[in-house]
PDB file of C-alpha atoms in Angstrom:
ATOM      1  CA  MET A   1      -2.724 -10.450   4.513  1.00 85.00           C
ATOM      2  CA  TYR A   2      -4.745 -12.480   1.967  1.00 88.00           C
ATOM      3  CA  SER A   3      -8.005 -10.503   2.713  1.00 96.00           C
ATOM      4  CA  LEU A   4      -5.963  -7.019   1.848  1.00 97.00           C
ATOM      5  CA  VAL A   5      -4.587  -8.782  -1.439  1.00 97.00           C
ATOM      6  CA  GLU A   6      -8.109  -9.807  -2.361  1.00 98.00           C
ATOM      7  CA  VAL A   7      -9.721  -6.368  -1.808  1.00 98.00           C
ATOM      8  CA  LEU A   8      -6.805  -4.854  -3.850  1.00 98.00           C
ATOM      9  CA  SER A   9      -6.990  -7.318  -6.399  1.00 97.00           C
ATOM     10  CA  ASN A  10     -10.769  -7.037  -6.968  1.00 97.00           C
ATOM     11  CA  LYS A  11     -10.221  -3.094  -7.218  1.00 97.00           C
ATOM     12  CA  LEU A  12      -7.438  -3.625  -9.835  1.00 97.00           C
ATOM     13  CA  ASN A  13      -9.526  -6.581 -11.661  1.00 96.00           C
ATOM     14  CA  ILE A  14      -6.439  -8.880 -11.396  1.00 97.00           C
ATOM     15  CA  ASN A  15      -6.020 -12.616  -9.894  1.00 96.00           C
ATOM     16  CA  PRO A  16      -5.216 -12.414  -6.347  1.00 97.00           C
ATOM     17  CA  LEU A  17      -3.250 -15.415  -6.190  1.00 97.00           C
ATOM     18  CA  HIS A  18      -1.019 -13.683  -9.033  1.00 97.00           C
ATOM     19  CA  LEU A  19      -0.422 -10.677  -6.680  1.00 97.00           C
ATOM     20  CA  MET A  20       0.511 -13.115  -3.863  1.00 97.00           C
ATOM     21  CA  ILE A  21       2.775 -14.812  -6.010  1.00 97.00           C
ATOM     22  CA  LEU A  22       4.544 -11.575  -6.966  1.00 96.00           C
ATOM     23  CA  ILE A  23       4.632 -10.371  -3.339  1.00 97.00           C
ATOM     24  CA  ASN A  24       6.087 -13.726  -2.152  1.00 97.00           C
ATOM     25  CA  PHE A  25       8.968 -13.565  -4.831  1.00 95.00           C
ATOM     26  CA  GLU A  26       9.693  -9.796  -4.470  1.00 95.00           C
ATOM     27  CA  THR A  27      10.010 -10.077  -0.600  1.00 97.00           C
ATOM     28  CA  GLY A  28      11.891 -13.679  -0.806  1.00 95.00           C
ATOM     29  CA  GLY A  29       8.805 -15.296   0.790  1.00 97.00           C
ATOM     30  CA  THR A  30       9.119 -13.007   3.929  1.00 97.00           C
ATOM     31  CA  PHE A  31       6.077 -10.652   3.037  1.00 97.00           C
ATOM     32  CA  ASN A  32       8.069  -8.035   4.902  1.00 98.00           C
ATOM     33  CA  PRO A  33       6.842  -4.649   3.894  1.00 98.00           C
ATOM     34  CA  LYS A  34      10.231  -3.134   4.663  1.00 98.00           C
ATOM     35  CA  ILE A  35      12.531  -5.432   2.921  1.00 97.00           C
ATOM     36  CA  LYS A  36      15.449  -3.836   1.136  1.00 96.00           C
ATOM     37  CA  SER A  37      17.186  -5.129  -1.854  1.00 94.00           C
ATOM     38  CA  GLN A  38      20.959  -5.681  -1.263  1.00 93.00           C
ATOM     39  CA  VAL A  39      21.719  -4.727  -4.864  1.00 94.00           C
ATOM     40  CA  SER A  40      19.446  -1.544  -5.664  1.00 93.00           C
ATOM     41  CA  SER A  41      17.359   0.883  -4.187  1.00 93.00           C
ATOM     42  CA  ALA A  42      14.485  -1.577  -4.471  1.00 96.00           C
ATOM     43  CA  GLN A  43      12.247  -1.802  -0.893  1.00 97.00           C
ATOM     44  CA  GLY A  44       8.651  -2.867  -0.064  1.00 97.00           C
ATOM     45  CA  LEU A  45       6.289  -5.935  -0.947  1.00 98.00           C
ATOM     46  CA  VAL A  46       6.909  -5.052  -4.801  1.00 97.00           C
ATOM     47  CA  GLN A  47      10.280  -3.745  -4.513  1.00 97.00           C
ATOM     48  CA  PHE A  48       9.855  -0.299  -5.435  1.00 96.00           C
ATOM     49  CA  LEU A  49      12.907   1.442  -6.900  1.00 95.00           C
ATOM     50  CA  ASP A  50      13.688   5.234  -6.234  1.00 96.00           C
ATOM     51  CA  LEU A  51      12.363   6.043  -9.782  1.00 94.00           C
ATOM     52  CA  THR A  52       9.245   4.446  -9.414  1.00 93.00           C
ATOM     53  CA  SER A  53       8.777   5.904  -6.154  1.00 96.00           C
ATOM     54  CA  SER A  54       9.115   9.430  -7.101  1.00 96.00           C
ATOM     55  CA  THR A  55       5.877   8.836  -9.344  1.00 96.00           C
ATOM     56  CA  LEU A  56       3.632   7.924  -6.113  1.00 98.00           C
ATOM     57  CA  VAL A  57       2.104  10.171  -3.526  1.00 98.00           C
ATOM     58  CA  ASP A  58       1.522  10.107   0.377  1.00 97.00           C
ATOM     59  CA  LYS A  59      -1.817   9.900   1.650  1.00 96.00           C
ATOM     60  CA  PHE A  60      -2.229  13.696   1.515  1.00 96.00           C
ATOM     61  CA  GLY A  61      -1.082  13.823  -2.233  1.00 97.00           C
ATOM     62  CA  ASN A  62       2.451  15.018  -1.491  1.00 98.00           C
ATOM     63  CA  LYS A  63       4.891  13.675  -3.935  1.00 98.00           C
ATOM     64  CA  VAL A  64       7.367  10.817  -2.370  1.00 97.00           C
ATOM     65  CA  ASN A  65      10.942  11.409  -3.260  1.00 97.00           C
ATOM     66  CA  ASN A  66      12.293   8.083  -3.099  1.00 97.00           C
ATOM     67  CA  THR A  67      12.194   4.713  -1.736  1.00 96.00           C
ATOM     68  CA  SER A  68      13.175   5.446   1.579  1.00 96.00           C
ATOM     69  CA  GLU A  69      10.552   8.049   2.271  1.00 97.00           C
ATOM     70  CA  LEU A  70       7.985   5.768   0.497  1.00 97.00           C
ATOM     71  CA  ILE A  71       8.669   3.075   3.337  1.00 98.00           C
ATOM     72  CA  GLN A  72       8.580   5.519   5.973  1.00 98.00           C
ATOM     73  CA  LYS A  73       4.935   6.825   4.905  1.00 97.00           C
ATOM     74  CA  TYR A  74       3.738   3.305   4.222  1.00 98.00           C
ATOM     75  CA  PRO A  75       5.604   1.158   6.479  1.00 98.00           C
ATOM     76  CA  THR A  76       2.938  -1.689   7.024  1.00 98.00           C
ATOM     77  CA  ILE A  77       1.522  -4.369   4.749  1.00 98.00           C
ATOM     78  CA  LYS A  78      -1.974  -2.645   5.071  1.00 98.00           C
ATOM     79  CA  ALA A  79      -0.639   0.626   4.353  1.00 98.00           C
ATOM     80  CA  GLN A  80       1.265  -0.710   1.122  1.00 98.00           C
ATOM     81  CA  LEU A  81      -1.806  -2.742  -0.209  1.00 98.00           C
ATOM     82  CA  ASP A  82      -4.540  -0.126   0.776  1.00 98.00           C
ATOM     83  CA  VAL A  83      -7.168   0.940  -1.688  1.00 98.00           C
ATOM     84  CA  PRO A  84      -8.560   4.421  -1.899  1.00 98.00           C
ATOM     85  CA  ASN A  85     -10.620   5.292   1.002  1.00 96.00           C
ATOM     86  CA  ASP A  86     -11.615   7.768   3.412  1.00 96.00           C
ATOM     87  CA  GLU A  87      -8.364   8.034   5.072  1.00 93.00           C
ATOM     88  CA  ASN A  88      -6.253   7.710   2.145  1.00 95.00           C
ATOM     89  CA  LYS A  89      -8.114   8.797  -1.168  1.00 97.00           C
ATOM     90  CA  PHE A  90      -4.966   7.887  -3.456  1.00 98.00           C
ATOM     91  CA  GLY A  91      -4.680   4.194  -1.838  1.00 98.00           C
ATOM     92  CA  GLY A  92      -1.423   2.504  -0.982  1.00 98.00           C
ATOM     93  CA  PRO A  93       1.940   2.546  -3.241  1.00 98.00           C
ATOM     94  CA  VAL A  94       1.036  -1.041  -4.776  1.00 98.00           C
ATOM     95  CA  TYR A  95      -2.541   0.305  -5.778  1.00 98.00           C
ATOM     96  CA  GLN A  96      -1.090   3.582  -7.436  1.00 98.00           C
ATOM     97  CA  TYR A  97       1.380   1.933  -9.338  1.00 96.00           C
ATOM     98  CA  LEU A  98      -0.441  -0.922 -10.662  1.00 96.00           C
ATOM     99  CA  SER A  99      -3.484   1.141 -11.381  1.00 96.00           C
ATOM    100  CA  LYS A 100      -1.697   3.363 -13.776  1.00 94.00           C
ATOM    101  CA  LEU A 101      -0.260   0.224 -15.632  1.00 92.00           C
ATOM    102  CA  LYS A 102      -3.620  -1.877 -15.529  1.00 92.00           C
ATOM    103  CA  PRO A 103      -2.200  -5.379 -15.747  1.00 91.00           C
ATOM    104  CA  LYS A 104      -4.222  -7.894 -17.520  1.00 88.00           C
ATOM    105  CA  LYS A 105      -7.023  -9.831 -15.314  1.00 89.00           C
ATOM    106  CA  ASP A 106      -5.821 -13.334 -15.391  1.00 90.00           C
ATOM    107  CA  ASP A 107      -2.197 -12.953 -16.737  1.00 90.00           C
ATOM    108  CA  LEU A 108       0.470 -13.653 -14.424  1.00 92.00           C
ATOM    109  CA  ARG A 109       3.150 -12.784 -17.081  1.00 88.00           C
ATOM    110  CA  ASP A 110       1.786  -9.319 -17.591  1.00 89.00           C
ATOM    111  CA  LEU A 111       1.483  -8.702 -13.873  1.00 93.00           C
ATOM    112  CA  ILE A 112       5.331  -9.703 -13.444  1.00 89.00           C
ATOM    113  CA  ALA A 113       6.105  -7.663 -16.517  1.00 87.00           C
ATOM    114  CA  CYS A 114       4.285  -4.391 -15.126  1.00 88.00           C
ATOM    115  CA  ASN A 115       6.516  -4.874 -12.030  1.00 89.00           C
ATOM    116  CA  PHE A 116       9.674  -5.825 -13.697  1.00 84.00           C
ATOM    117  CA  TYR A 117       9.789  -4.266 -17.030  1.00 78.00           C
ATOM    118  CA  PRO A 118       6.738  -2.170 -17.565  1.00 78.00           C
ATOM    119  CA  LYS A 119       8.233  -0.541 -20.954  1.00 74.00           C
ATOM    120  CA  ALA A 120       8.167  -4.035 -22.469  1.00 71.00           C
ATOM    121  CA  ARG A 121       4.358  -3.676 -22.695  1.00 72.00           C
ATOM    122  CA  GLU A 122       4.452  -0.738 -24.898  1.00 68.00           C
ATOM    123  CA  VAL A 123       6.275  -2.918 -27.815  1.00 64.00           C
ATOM    124  CA  ASP A 124       4.217  -3.782 -30.576  1.00 58.00           C
ATOM    125  CA  GLY A 125       3.598  -7.354 -30.349  1.00 56.00           C
ATOM    126  CA  TYR A 126       4.618  -7.745 -26.889  1.00 57.00           C
ATOM    127  CA  LYS A 127       4.100 -11.214 -25.632  1.00 58.00           C
ATOM    128  CA  PHE A 128       6.114 -13.214 -23.300  1.00 52.00           C
ATOM    129  CA  LYS A 129       6.888 -16.575 -24.744  1.00 51.00           C
ATOM    130  CA  LYS A 130       6.539 -19.933 -22.816  1.00 49.00           C
ATOM    131  CA  HIS A 131       9.586 -21.691 -22.058  1.00 43.00           C
ATOM    132  CA  ILE A 132       9.628 -24.620 -25.187  1.00 39.00           C
ATOM    133  CA  ARG A 133      11.460 -27.796 -24.491  1.00 44.00           C
ATOM    134  CA  ASN A 134      12.595 -30.030 -27.400  1.00 46.00           C
ATOM    135  CA  LYS A 135      12.495 -33.730 -27.252  1.00 50.00           C
ATOM    136  CA  ASN A 136      15.532 -34.087 -25.259  1.00 47.00           C
ATOM    137  CA  GLY A 137      14.595 -31.857 -22.516  1.00 46.00           C
TER     138      GLY A 137
END
């Protein structure tokens, strides 16, 4: 799996370890490409929601309608992490989604923001603040 993450990360110009951290978190450490949230429509390696899934296409360029359909069309780790190639000129859903958002190269927080709350990145002065502890802990 890591080699797929490396290829995808190189194509997106992001740190592969950051992408592994995101996938690990989103799948609860299972790395199951079909994992489904118990509280929302989210499914897959980066927990795509129905709304997000509807912005993606299958390998033929047909719009995907919802997350269930997305997982049917991209059921494996390889399929979800694919970059554009001869068999799928659009790439897998992780590539499609993150290539639109263009996360910053060595910024884990920005990658997380892309996945959890991409609109926050549009706010002037957007910057995640590091947790600051006072002298009492």
